[in-house]
Backbone as JSON Lines, residues from 0, in Angstrom:
{"i":0,"aa":"X","n":[73.05,114.31,111.56],"ca":[74.09,114.06,112.56],"c":[75.21,115.08,112.38]}
{"i":1,"aa":"X","n":[75.6,115.69,113.47],"ca":[76.61,116.74,113.43],"c":[77.97,116.17,113.86]}
{"i":2,"aa":"X","n":[78.98,116.37,113.03],"ca":[80.33,115.89,113.36],"c":[81.05,116.92,114.21]}
{"i":3,"aa":"X","n":[81.71,116.46,115.25],"ca":[82.56,117.37,116.02],"c":[83.82,117.64,115.22]}
{"i":4,"aa":"X","n":[84.57,118.67,115.6],"ca":[85.83,118.97,114.91],"c":[86.77,117.78,114.99]}
{"i":5,"aa":"X","n":[86.85,117.16,116.17],"ca":[87.72,116.0,116.34],"c":[87.25,114.84,115.47]}
{"i":6,"aa":"X","n":[85.93,114.63,115.42],"ca":[85.36,113.57,114.59],"c":[85.63,113.8,113.12]}
{"i":7,"aa":"X","n":[85.54,115.07,112.69],"ca":[85.81,115.44,111.31],"c":[87.28,115.18,110.97]}
{"i":8,"aa":"X","n":[88.19,115.59,111.86],"ca":[89.62,115.37,111.63],"c":[89.93,113.88,111.54]}
{"i":9,"aa":"X","n":[89.34,113.08,112.45],"ca":[89.59,111.64,112.44],"c":[89.04,111.01,111.15]}
{"i":10,"aa":"X","n":[87.9,111.5,110.7],"ca":[87.31,111.01,109.45],"c":[88.23,111.32,108.26]}
{"i":11,"aa":"X","n":[88.77,112.54,108.25],"ca":[89.66,112.93,107.15],"c":[90.97,112.15,107.2]}
{"i":12,"aa":"X","n":[91.52,111.97,108.4],"ca":[92.81,111.28,108.53],"c":[92.63,109.79,108.22]}
{"i":13,"aa":"X","n":[91.45,109.23,108.5],"ca":[91.24,107.8,108.25],"c":[91.19,107.47,106.76]}
{"i":14,"aa":"X","n":[91.09,108.5,105.93],"ca":[91.11,108.28,104.49],"c":[92.55,108.31,103.94]}
{"i":15,"aa":"X","n":[93.52,108.56,104.81],"ca":[94.92,108.64,104.39],"c":[95.51,107.24,104.29]}
{"i":16,"aa":"X","n":[96.54,107.14,103.44],"ca":[97.18,105.85,103.2],"c":[98.7,106.08,103.12]}
{"i":17,"aa":"X","n":[99.44,105.27,103.87],"ca":[100.89,105.41,103.94],"c":[101.55,104.1,103.52]}
{"i":18,"aa":"X","n":[102.63,104.21,102.76],"ca":[103.41,103.05,102.34],"c":[104.72,103.02,103.12]}
{"i":19,"aa":"X","n":[104.97,101.92,103.83],"ca":[106.25,101.7,104.49],"c":[107.04,100.72,103.64]}
{"i":20,"aa":"X","n":[108.24,101.11,103.23],"ca":[109.09,100.24,102.42],"c":[110.18,99.68,103.32]}
{"i":21,"aa":"X","n":[110.21,98.34,103.42],"ca":[111.18,97.67,104.27],"c":[112.0,96.68,103.45]}
{"i":22,"aa":"X","n":[113.14,96.3,104.0],"ca":[113.96,95.27,103.36],"c":[113.33,93.91,103.62]}
{"i":23,"aa":"X","n":[113.54,92.98,102.69],"ca":[113.03,91.62,102.86],"c":[113.67,90.97,104.09]}
{"i":24,"aa":"X","n":[114.92,91.27,104.31],"ca":[115.67,90.73,105.46],"c":[116.38,91.87,106.18]}
{"i":25,"aa":"X","n":[116.38,91.82,107.49],"ca":[117.12,92.76,108.34],"c":[116.64,94.21,108.29]}
{"i":26,"aa":"X","n":[115.31,94.42,108.19],"ca":[114.81,95.77,108.42],"c":[114.87,96.02,109.92]}
{"i":27,"aa":"X","n":[114.83,97.26,110.35],"ca":[114.9,97.58,111.77],"c":[113.5,97.49,112.37]}
{"i":28,"aa":"X","n":[113.29,96.52,113.23],"ca":[111.98,96.2,113.79],"c":[111.26,97.42,114.4]}
{"i":29,"aa":"X","n":[111.94,98.13,115.28],"ca":[111.31,99.25,116.0],"c":[111.02,100.43,115.07]}
{"i":30,"aa":"X","n":[111.9,100.65,114.11],"ca":[111.69,101.76,113.17],"c":[110.48,101.51,112.26]}
{"i":31,"aa":"X","n":[110.13,100.26,112.09],"ca":[108.93,99.9,111.33],"c":[107.72,99.87,112.27]}
{"i":32,"aa":"X","n":[107.87,99.19,113.38],"ca":[106.75,98.98,114.29],"c":[106.19,100.22,114.95]}
{"i":33,"aa":"X","n":[107.07,101.1,115.43],"ca":[106.59,102.29,116.16],"c":[105.8,103.24,115.26]}
{"i":34,"aa":"X","n":[106.34,103.67,114.11],"ca":[105.55,104.55,113.24],"c":[104.27,103.88,112.73]}
{"i":35,"aa":"X","n":[104.35,102.58,112.42],"ca":[103.18,101.84,111.93],"c":[102.06,101.89,112.97]}
{"i":36,"aa":"X","n":[102.41,101.65,114.23],"ca":[101.41,101.66,115.3],"c":[100.82,103.06,115.49]}
{"i":37,"aa":"X","n":[101.67,104.08,115.5],"ca":[101.21,105.46,115.66],"c":[100.22,105.83,114.55]}
{"i":38,"aa":"X","n":[100.56,105.49,113.33],"ca":[99.71,105.83,112.19],"c":[98.4,105.02,112.21]}
{"i":39,"aa":"X","n":[98.51,103.73,112.47],"ca":[97.31,102.89,112.51],"c":[96.39,103.29,113.66]}
{"i":40,"aa":"X","n":[96.96,103.63,114.81],"ca":[96.15,104.07,115.95],"c":[95.38,105.34,115.63]}
{"i":41,"aa":"X","n":[95.88,106.13,114.69],"ca":[95.2,107.36,114.27],"c":[94.18,107.07,113.16]}
{"i":42,"aa":"X","n":[94.07,105.81,112.75],"ca":[93.09,105.43,111.73],"c":[93.62,105.45,110.31]}
{"i":43,"aa":"X","n":[94.93,105.59,110.16],"ca":[95.53,105.64,108.82],"c":[95.82,104.22,108.33]}
{"i":44,"aa":"X","n":[95.55,103.97,107.06],"ca":[95.87,102.67,106.47],"c":[97.36,102.62,106.16]}
{"i":45,"aa":"X","n":[98.03,101.59,106.67],"ca":[99.46,101.43,106.42],"c":[99.66,100.16,105.59]}
{"i":46,"aa":"X","n":[100.38,100.32,104.48],"ca":[100.67,99.21,103.56],"c":[102.18,98.97,103.61]}
{"i":47,"aa":"X","n":[102.58,97.71,103.64],"ca":[104.0,97.35,103.67],"c":[104.44,96.89,102.29]}
{"i":48,"aa":"X","n":[105.56,97.45,101.82],"ca":[106.15,97.04,100.55],"c":[107.58,96.57,100.79]}
{"i":49,"aa":"X","n":[108.03,95.69,99.92],"ca":[109.42,95.23,99.94],"c":[109.79,94.83,98.51]}
{"i":50,"aa":"X","n":[110.96,94.25,98.34],"ca":[111.39,93.82,97.01],"c":[110.35,92.89,96.4]}
{"i":51,"aa":"X","n":[109.84,91.98,97.25],"ca":[108.86,91.0,96.79],"c":[107.71,90.95,97.79]}
{"i":52,"aa":"X","n":[106.57,90.53,97.31],"ca":[105.45,90.27,98.21],"c":[105.8,89.05,99.05]}
{"i":53,"aa":"X","n":[105.47,89.1,100.32],"ca":[105.72,87.95,101.19],"c":[106.32,88.34,102.52]}
{"i":54,"aa":"X","n":[106.79,87.34,103.22],"ca":[107.31,87.52,104.56],"c":[108.64,88.27,104.55]}
{"i":55,"aa":"X","n":[108.75,89.23,105.47],"ca":[109.99,90.0,105.68],"c":[110.42,89.78,107.12]}
{"i":56,"aa":"X","n":[111.73,89.71,107.32],"ca":[112.26,89.43,108.65],"c":[113.04,90.63,109.19]}
{"i":57,"aa":"X","n":[112.66,91.05,110.4],"ca":[113.37,92.13,111.07],"c":[114.67,91.63,111.66]}
{"i":58,"aa":"X","n":[115.56,92.55,111.9],"ca":[116.88,92.21,112.45],"c":[116.78,91.62,113.86]}
{"i":59,"aa":"X","n":[115.67,91.92,114.56],"ca":[115.53,91.45,115.94],"c":[114.37,90.48,116.11]}
{"i":60,"aa":"X","n":[113.96,89.84,115.01],"ca":[112.97,88.77,115.11],"c":[111.55,89.11,114.67]}
{"i":61,"aa":"X","n":[111.27,90.36,114.39],"ca":[109.92,90.7,113.93],"c":[109.67,90.07,112.56]}
{"i":62,"aa":"X","n":[108.41,89.74,112.32],"ca":[108.02,89.21,111.01],"c":[106.88,90.08,110.5]}
{"i":63,"aa":"X","n":[107.02,90.57,109.29],"ca":[106.02,91.44,108.68],"c":[105.74,90.94,107.28]}
{"i":64,"aa":"X","n":[104.5,91.06,106.87],"ca":[104.09,90.63,105.54],"c":[104.07,91.83,104.59]}
{"i":65,"aa":"X","n":[104.86,91.76,103.53],"ca":[104.8,92.78,102.49],"c":[103.69,92.39,101.52]}
{"i":66,"aa":"X","n":[102.74,93.3,101.32],"ca":[101.61,92.99,100.45],"c":[101.77,93.61,99.06]}
{"i":67,"aa":"X","n":[102.85,94.4,98.9],"ca":[103.13,95.04,97.62],"c":[104.63,94.91,97.33]}
{"i":68,"aa":"X","n":[104.96,94.6,96.09],"ca":[106.36,94.61,95.66],"c":[106.69,96.04,95.23]}
{"i":69,"aa":"X","n":[107.88,96.52,95.58],"ca":[108.23,97.91,95.28],"c":[108.1,98.23,93.78]}
{"i":70,"aa":"X","n":[108.36,97.26,92.92],"ca":[108.23,97.48,91.48],"c":[106.78,97.73,91.05]}
{"i":71,"aa":"X","n":[105.84,97.34,91.9],"ca":[104.41,97.48,91.58],"c":[103.77,98.69,92.28]}
{"i":72,"aa":"X","n":[104.54,99.45,93.02],"ca":[103.99,100.58,93.78],"c":[103.48,101.67,92.84]}
{"i":73,"aa":"X","n":[102.27,102.12,93.11],"ca":[101.7,103.28,92.43],"c":[101.7,104.42,93.44]}
{"i":74,"aa":"X","n":[102.68,105.3,93.34],"ca":[102.89,106.37,94.32],"c":[101.64,107.22,94.51]}
{"i":75,"aa":"X","n":[100.88,107.42,93.45],"ca":[99.69,108.27,93.57],"c":[98.62,107.68,94.5]}
{"i":76,"aa":"X","n":[98.74,106.4,94.85],"ca":[97.78,105.77,95.77],"c":[98.03,106.14,97.23]}
{"i":77,"aa":"X","n":[99.16,106.79,97.52],"ca":[99.57,107.02,98.91],"c":[99.73,108.51,99.22]}
{"i":78,"aa":"X","n":[99.54,108.83,100.49],"ca":[99.76,110.2,100.97],"c":[101.19,110.39,101.45]}
{"i":79,"aa":"X","n":[101.83,109.28,101.81],"ca":[103.23,109.34,102.27],"c":[103.93,108.04,101.88]}
{"i":80,"aa":"X","n":[105.2,108.19,101.53],"ca":[106.08,107.05,101.2],"c":[107.23,107.11,102.21]}
{"i":81,"aa":"X","n":[107.41,106.03,102.96],"ca":[108.4,106.02,104.04],"c":[109.35,104.84,103.89]}
{"i":82,"aa":"X","n":[110.65,105.12,103.87],"ca":[111.68,104.08,103.81],"c":[112.16,103.8,105.23]}
{"i":83,"aa":"X","n":[112.11,102.53,105.63],"ca":[112.53,102.1,106.96],"c":[113.97,101.6,106.9]}
{"i":84,"aa":"X","n":[114.72,101.89,107.96],"ca":[116.13,101.54,108.01],"c":[116.41,100.12,108.47]}
{"i":85,"aa":"X","n":[117.62,99.94,108.93],"ca":[118.13,98.63,109.3],"c":[119.17,98.21,108.28]}
{"i":86,"aa":"X","n":[119.97,97.22,108.63],"ca":[121.06,96.78,107.75],"c":[120.57,96.41,106.35]}
{"i":87,"aa":"X","n":[119.39,95.83,106.26],"ca":[118.86,95.43,104.96],"c":[118.54,96.58,104.03]}
{"i":88,"aa":"X","n":[118.31,97.77,104.6],"ca":[117.96,98.95,103.79],"c":[119.1,99.36,102.85]}
{"i":89,"aa":"X","n":[120.32,98.96,103.17],"ca":[121.47,99.27,102.31],"c":[121.23,98.73,100.9]}
{"i":90,"aa":"X","n":[120.48,97.65,100.8],"ca":[120.17,97.06,99.5],"c":[119.36,97.98,98.59]}
{"i":91,"aa":"X","n":[118.75,99.0,99.16],"ca":[117.98,99.97,98.36],"c":[118.8,101.2,97.96]}
{"i":92,"aa":"X","n":[120.02,101.32,98.49],"ca":[120.81,102.53,98.21],"c":[121.01,102.78,96.72]}
{"i":93,"aa":"X","n":[121.23,101.74,95.97],"ca":[121.47,101.89,94.53],"c":[120.41,101.16,93.7]}
{"i":94,"aa":"X","n":[119.23,101.0,94.3],"ca":[118.12,100.3,93.66],"c":[117.31,101.28,92.81]}
{"i":95,"aa":"X","n":[117.25,101.03,91.53],"ca":[116.56,101.93,90.59],"c":[115.1,102.12,90.97]}
{"i":96,"aa":"X","n":[114.42,101.04,91.34],"ca":[113.0,101.15,91.69],"c":[112.79,102.0,92.94]}
{"i":97,"aa":"X","n":[113.67,101.85,93.93],"ca":[113.59,102.68,95.13],"c":[113.8,104.14,94.77]}
{"i":98,"aa":"X","n":[114.78,104.41,93.92],"ca":[115.06,105.79,93.49],"c":[113.86,106.39,92.74]}
{"i":99,"aa":"X","n":[113.29,105.62,91.81],"ca":[112.14,106.11,91.06],"c":[110.95,106.38,91.98]}
{"i":100,"aa":"X","n":[110.76,105.53,92.97],"ca":[109.66,105.71,93.92],"c":[109.86,107.0,94.71]}
{"i":101,"aa":"X","n":[111.07,107.24,95.21],"ca":[111.37,108.47,95.96],"c":[111.2,109.7,95.07]}
{"i":102,"aa":"X","n":[111.71,109.63,93.85],"ca":[111.6,110.77,92.93],"c":[110.14,111.07,92.58]}
{"i":103,"aa":"X","n":[109.35,110.03,92.37],"ca":[107.95,110.24,92.04],"c":[107.19,110.82,93.23]}
{"i":104,"aa":"X","n":[107.55,110.39,94.45],"ca":[106.9,110.95,95.65],"c":[107.13,112.46,95.7]}
{"i":105,"aa":"X","n":[108.34,112.89,95.4],"ca":[108.65,114.33,95.38],"c":[107.88,115.02,94.26]}
{"i":106,"aa":"X","n":[107.91,114.44,93.06],"ca":[107.22,115.03,91.92],"c":[105.72,115.17,92.15]}
{"i":107,"aa":"X","n":[105.14,114.24,92.9],"ca":[103.7,114.26,93.17],"c":[103.38,115.0,94.49]}
{"i":108,"aa":"X","n":[104.41,115.61,95.07],"ca":[104.27,116.39,96.32],"c":[103.7,115.57,97.47]}
{"i":109,"aa":"X","n":[104.16,114.33,97.58],"ca":[103.79,113.45,98.68],"c":[104.78,113.66,99.82]}
{"i":110,"aa":"X","n":[104.39,113.27,101.02],"ca":[105.33,113.25,102.12],"c":[106.3,112.1,101.84]}
{"i":111,"aa":"X","n":[107.59,112.37,101.99],"ca":[108.61,111.36,101.78],"c":[109.46,111.27,103.03]}
{"i":112,"aa":"X","n":[109.54,110.08,103.61],"ca":[110.29,109.91,104.85],"c":[111.31,108.8,104.75]}
{"i":113,"aa":"X","n":[112.31,108.89,105.64],"ca":[113.33,107.85,105.74],"c":[113.95,107.93,107.13]}
{"i":114,"aa":"X","n":[114.23,106.78,107.71],"ca":[114.8,106.71,109.05],"c":[116.04,105.83,109.07]}
{"i":115,"aa":"X","n":[116.96,106.15,109.97],"ca":[118.19,105.38,110.21],"c":[119.15,105.53,109.04]}
{"i":116,"aa":"X","n":[119.47,104.44,108.36],"ca":[120.36,104.51,107.21],"c":[119.59,104.82,105.92]}
{"i":117,"aa":"X","n":[118.26,104.71,105.97],"ca":[117.44,104.91,104.77],"c":[117.53,106.31,104.14]}
{"i":118,"aa":"X","n":[117.86,107.38,104.89],"ca":[118.03,108.66,104.19],"c":[119.13,108.61,103.12]}
{"i":119,"aa":"X","n":[120.05,107.65,103.22],"ca":[121.07,107.52,102.17],"c":[120.42,107.08,100.85]}
{"i":120,"aa":"X","n":[119.31,106.34,100.94],"ca":[118.56,105.95,99.74],"c":[118.06,107.21,99.04]}
{"i":121,"aa":"X","n":[117.5,108.13,99.83],"ca":[116.99,109.39,99.29],"c":[118.12,110.22,98.7]}
{"i":122,"aa":"X","n":[119.27,110.21,99.38],"ca":[120.43,110.97,98.89],"c":[120.88,110.43,97.53]}
{"i":123,"aa":"X","n":[121.03,109.12,97.44],"ca":[121.45,108.51,96.16],"c":[120.39,108.7,95.07]}
{"i":124,"aa":"X","n":[119.12,108.83,95.48],"ca":[118.03,109.07,94.5],"c":[118.03,110.51,94.01]}
{"i":125,"aa":"X","n":[118.83,111.37,94.66],"ca":[118.95,112.76,94.22],"c":[117.86,113.68,94.74]}
{"i":126,"aa":"X","n":[117.07,113.22,95.71],"ca":[115.95,114.05,96.19],"c":[116.3,114.89,97.41]}
{"i":127,"aa":"X","n":[117.5,114.74,97.95],"ca":[117.89,115.54,99.12],"c":[118.76,116.74,98.75]}
{"i":128,"aa":"X","n":[119.03,116.93,97.48],"ca":[119.88,118.05,97.06],"c":[119.27,119.38,97.52]}
{"i":129,"aa":"X","n":[120.07,120.14,98.27],"ca":[119.62,121.43,98.78],"c":[118.69,121.33,99.98]}
{"i":130,"aa":"X","n":[118.52,120.13,100.54],"ca":[117.62,119.9,101.67],"c":[118.4,119.6,102.94]}
{"i":131,"aa":"X","n":[117.8,119.95,104.07],"ca":[118.34,119.57,105.38],"c":[117.83,118.16,105.67]}
{"i":132,"aa":"X","n":[118.72,117.32,106.21],"ca":[118.33,115.94,106.51],"c":[119.24,115.38,107.58]}
{"i":133,"aa":"X","n":[118.77,114.33,108.25],"ca":[119.59,113.62,109.2],"c":[119.67,112.15,108.77]}
{"i":134,"aa":"X","n":[120.54,111.41,109.43],"ca":[120.76,110.01,109.1],"c":[121.48,109.36,110.29]}
{"i":135,"aa":"X","n":[121.34,108.04,110.42],"ca":[122.14,107.31,111.41],"c":[123.6,107.49,111.01]}
{"i":136,"aa":"X","n":[124.41,107.95,111.95],"ca":[125.79,108.29,111.58],"c":[126.82,107.8,112.6]}
{"i":137,"aa":"X","n":[126.5,106.73,113.3],"ca":[127.42,106.25,114.33],"c":[128.76,105.8,113.76]}
{"i":138,"aa":"X","n":[128.77,105.4,112.5],"ca":[130.04,104.99,111.88],"c":[130.77,106.16,111.25]}
{"i":139,"aa":"X","n":[130.16,107.36,111.29],"ca":[130.78,108.56,110.75],"c":[130.78,108.66,109.23]}
{"i":140,"aa":"X","n":[130.15,107.71,108.55],"ca":[130.21,107.68,107.08],"c":[128.9,108.07,106.4]}
{"i":141,"aa":"X","n":[127.78,107.93,107.1],"ca":[126.48,108.14,106.45],"c":[126.21,109.62,106.17]}
{"i":142,"aa":"X","n":[126.62,110.5,107.09],"ca":[126.42,111.94,106.87],"c":[127.17,112.39,105.62]}
{"i":143,"aa":"X","n":[128.32,111.76,105.39],"ca":[129.12,112.08,104.21],"c":[128.38,111.73,102.91]}
{"i":144,"aa":"X","n":[127.63,110.63,102.93],"ca":[126.83,110.26,101.75],"c":[125.8,111.35,101.47]}
{"i":145,"aa":"X","n":[125.17,111.86,102.54],"ca":[124.18,112.92,102.36],"c":[124.84,114.17,101.77]}
{"i":146,"aa":"X","n":[125.94,114.61,102.37],"ca":[126.58,115.85,101.91],"c":[127.15,115.7,100.5]}
{"i":147,"aa":"X","n":[127.72,114.54,100.17],"ca":[128.24,114.32,98.81],"c":[127.14,114.38,97.76]}
{"i":148,"aa":"X","n":[125.9,114.13,98.2],"ca":[124.76,114.16,97.29],"c":[123.93,115.42,97.45]}
{"i":149,"aa":"X","n":[124.55,116.47,98.01],"ca":[123.94,117.79,98.02],"c":[123.05,118.14,99.2]}
{"i":150,"aa":"X","n":[122.94,117.26,100.17],"ca":[122.11,117.56,101.35],"c":[122.93,118.28,102.41]}
{"i":151,"aa":"X","n":[122.24,118.96,103.3],"ca":[122.88,119.57,104.46],"c":[122.58,118.67,105.65]}
{"i":152,"aa":"X","n":[123.61,117.99,106.18],"ca":[123.43,117.09,107.31],"c":[123.16,117.89,108.57]}
{"i":153,"aa":"X","n":[122.1,117.52,109.29],"ca":[121.76,118.14,110.57],"c":[121.72,117.01,111.6]}
{"i":154,"aa":"X","n":[122.51,117.14,112.66],"ca":[122.62,116.09,113.67],"c":[121.51,116.23,114.71]}
{"i":155,"aa":"X","n":[120.29,115.84,114.31],"ca":[119.12,115.88,115.2],"c":[118.34,114.59,115.03]}
{"i":156,"aa":"X","n":[117.44,114.29,115.98],"ca":[116.65,113.07,115.91],"c":[115.78,113.03,114.65]}
{"i":157,"aa":"X","n":[115.03,114.11,114.43],"ca":[114.11,114.2,113.29],"c":[114.3,115.55,112.62]}
{"i":158,"aa":"X","n":[114.38,115.55,111.3],"ca":[114.56,116.8,110.54],"c":[113.5,116.84,109.44]}
{"i":159,"aa":"X","n":[112.81,117.97,109.34],"ca":[111.82,118.16,108.28],"c":[112.28,119.31,107.4]}
{"i":160,"aa":"X","n":[112.25,119.08,106.1],"ca":[112.52,120.13,105.12],"c":[111.47,119.99,104.02]}
{"i":161,"aa":"X","n":[110.51,120.9,104.03],"ca":[109.4,120.79,103.09],"c":[108.59,119.56,103.41]}
{"i":162,"aa":"X","n":[108.42,118.68,102.41],"ca":[107.64,117.45,102.62],"c":[108.53,116.24,102.88]}
{"i":163,"aa":"X","n":[109.82,116.5,103.13],"ca":[110.76,115.4,103.42],"c":[111.03,115.37,104.92]}
{"i":164,"aa":"X","n":[110.86,114.19,105.51],"ca":[111.14,114.01,106.93],"c":[112.14,112.87,107.08]}
{"i":165,"aa":"X","n":[113.24,113.14,107.79],"ca":[114.26,112.13,108.02],"c":[114.48,111.98,109.52]}
{"i":166,"aa":"X","n":[114.91,110.8,109.93],"ca":[115.18,110.53,111.34],"c":[116.43,109.67,111.43]}
{"i":167,"aa":"X","n":[117.11,109.74,112.6],"ca":[118.44,109.14,112.66],"c":[118.56,107.77,113.3]}
{"i":168,"aa":"X","n":[117.48,107.09,113.58],"ca":[117.63,105.73,114.09],"c":[116.55,105.32,115.06]}
{"i":169,"aa":"X","n":[116.68,104.13,115.66],"ca":[115.65,103.58,116.54],"c":[115.17,104.53,117.65]}
{"i":170,"aa":"X","n":[116.07,105.3,118.32],"ca":[115.56,106.19,119.36],"c":[114.63,107.28,118.83]}
{"i":171,"aa":"X","n":[114.66,107.52,117.53],"ca":[113.82,108.56,116.93],"c":[112.51,108.01,116.37]}
{"i":172,"aa":"X","n":[112.28,106.7,116.47],"ca":[111.14,106.06,115.78],"c":[109.79,106.65,116.17]}
{"i":173,"aa":"X","n":[109.56,106.87,117.47],"ca":[108.27,107.44,117.9],"c":[108.12,108.87,117.41]}
{"i":174,"aa":"X","n":[109.16,109.68,117.59],"ca":[109.1,111.08,117.14],"c":[108.9,111.14,115.63]}
{"i":175,"aa":"X","n":[109.53,110.24,114.91],"ca":[109.41,110.15,113.45],"c":[107.95,109.84,113.08]}
{"i":176,"aa":"X","n":[107.38,108.83,113.72],"ca":[105.98,108.46,113.46],"c":[105.03,109.61,113.77]}
{"i":177,"aa":"X","n":[105.25,110.29,114.89],"ca":[104.39,111.42,115.28],"c":[104.53,112.58,114.3]}
{"i":178,"aa":"X","n":[105.72,112.82,113.81],"ca":[105.93,113.91,112.85],"c":[105.23,113.59,111.53]}
{"i":179,"aa":"X","n":[105.29,112.35,111.09],"ca":[104.59,111.96,109.86],"c":[103.09,112.15,110.05]}
{"i":180,"aa":"X","n":[102.58,111.72,111.2],"ca":[101.15,111.89,111.49],"c":[100.76,113.37,111.47]}
{"i":181,"aa":"X","n":[101.58,114.2,112.1],"ca":[101.33,115.64,112.13],"c":[101.3,116.2,110.7]}
{"i":182,"aa":"X","n":[102.24,115.79,109.87],"ca":[102.29,116.27,108.49],"c":[101.07,115.79,107.69]}
{"i":183,"aa":"X","n":[100.59,114.59,107.97],"ca":[99.42,114.06,107.28],"c":[98.16,114.85,107.65]}
{"i":184,"aa":"X","n":[98.14,115.4,108.86],"ca":[96.99,116.17,109.32],"c":[96.95,117.58,108.74]}
{"i":185,"aa":"X","n":[98.09,118.06,108.23],"ca":[98.16,119.45,107.71],"c":[97.39,119.61,106.43]}
């Protein structure tokens, strides 16, 4: 049986695995749902992690099951580690396990993503130093967190610097998901 180029690409991409890290409460529904759907529609396995295994509640009523606790994450099992925003993501800004996960993703040359307020988690983890990144900045304070931690704030929907992809909020969710998919195909 001869595989077409498209069939071969789909076969290779279907072996990819992505971890979405969300808050137990008040994650941003669309920022989780849109990239998850884009990745799953491409045949990628998407795993949800949070502080604890169990039910997580979105800020707008979505309910998602976390099957992995962030403390139990083995970064080497994934091709990409993605932090999802929303008000609850602030709880990861100074979370040691979140920082270690982000740092290990960089050390293992994995794709590392964050959307909305979640790029501040990466900034506090020290992985954005010398990198271009974006963040939700409607309050005018989040870009300052990035720059104070050595990042160069870029006011765009989605920003890629090396293997780090950041996005600035719900309107960027589809573009963010598509960019992660594109990077997984490279």
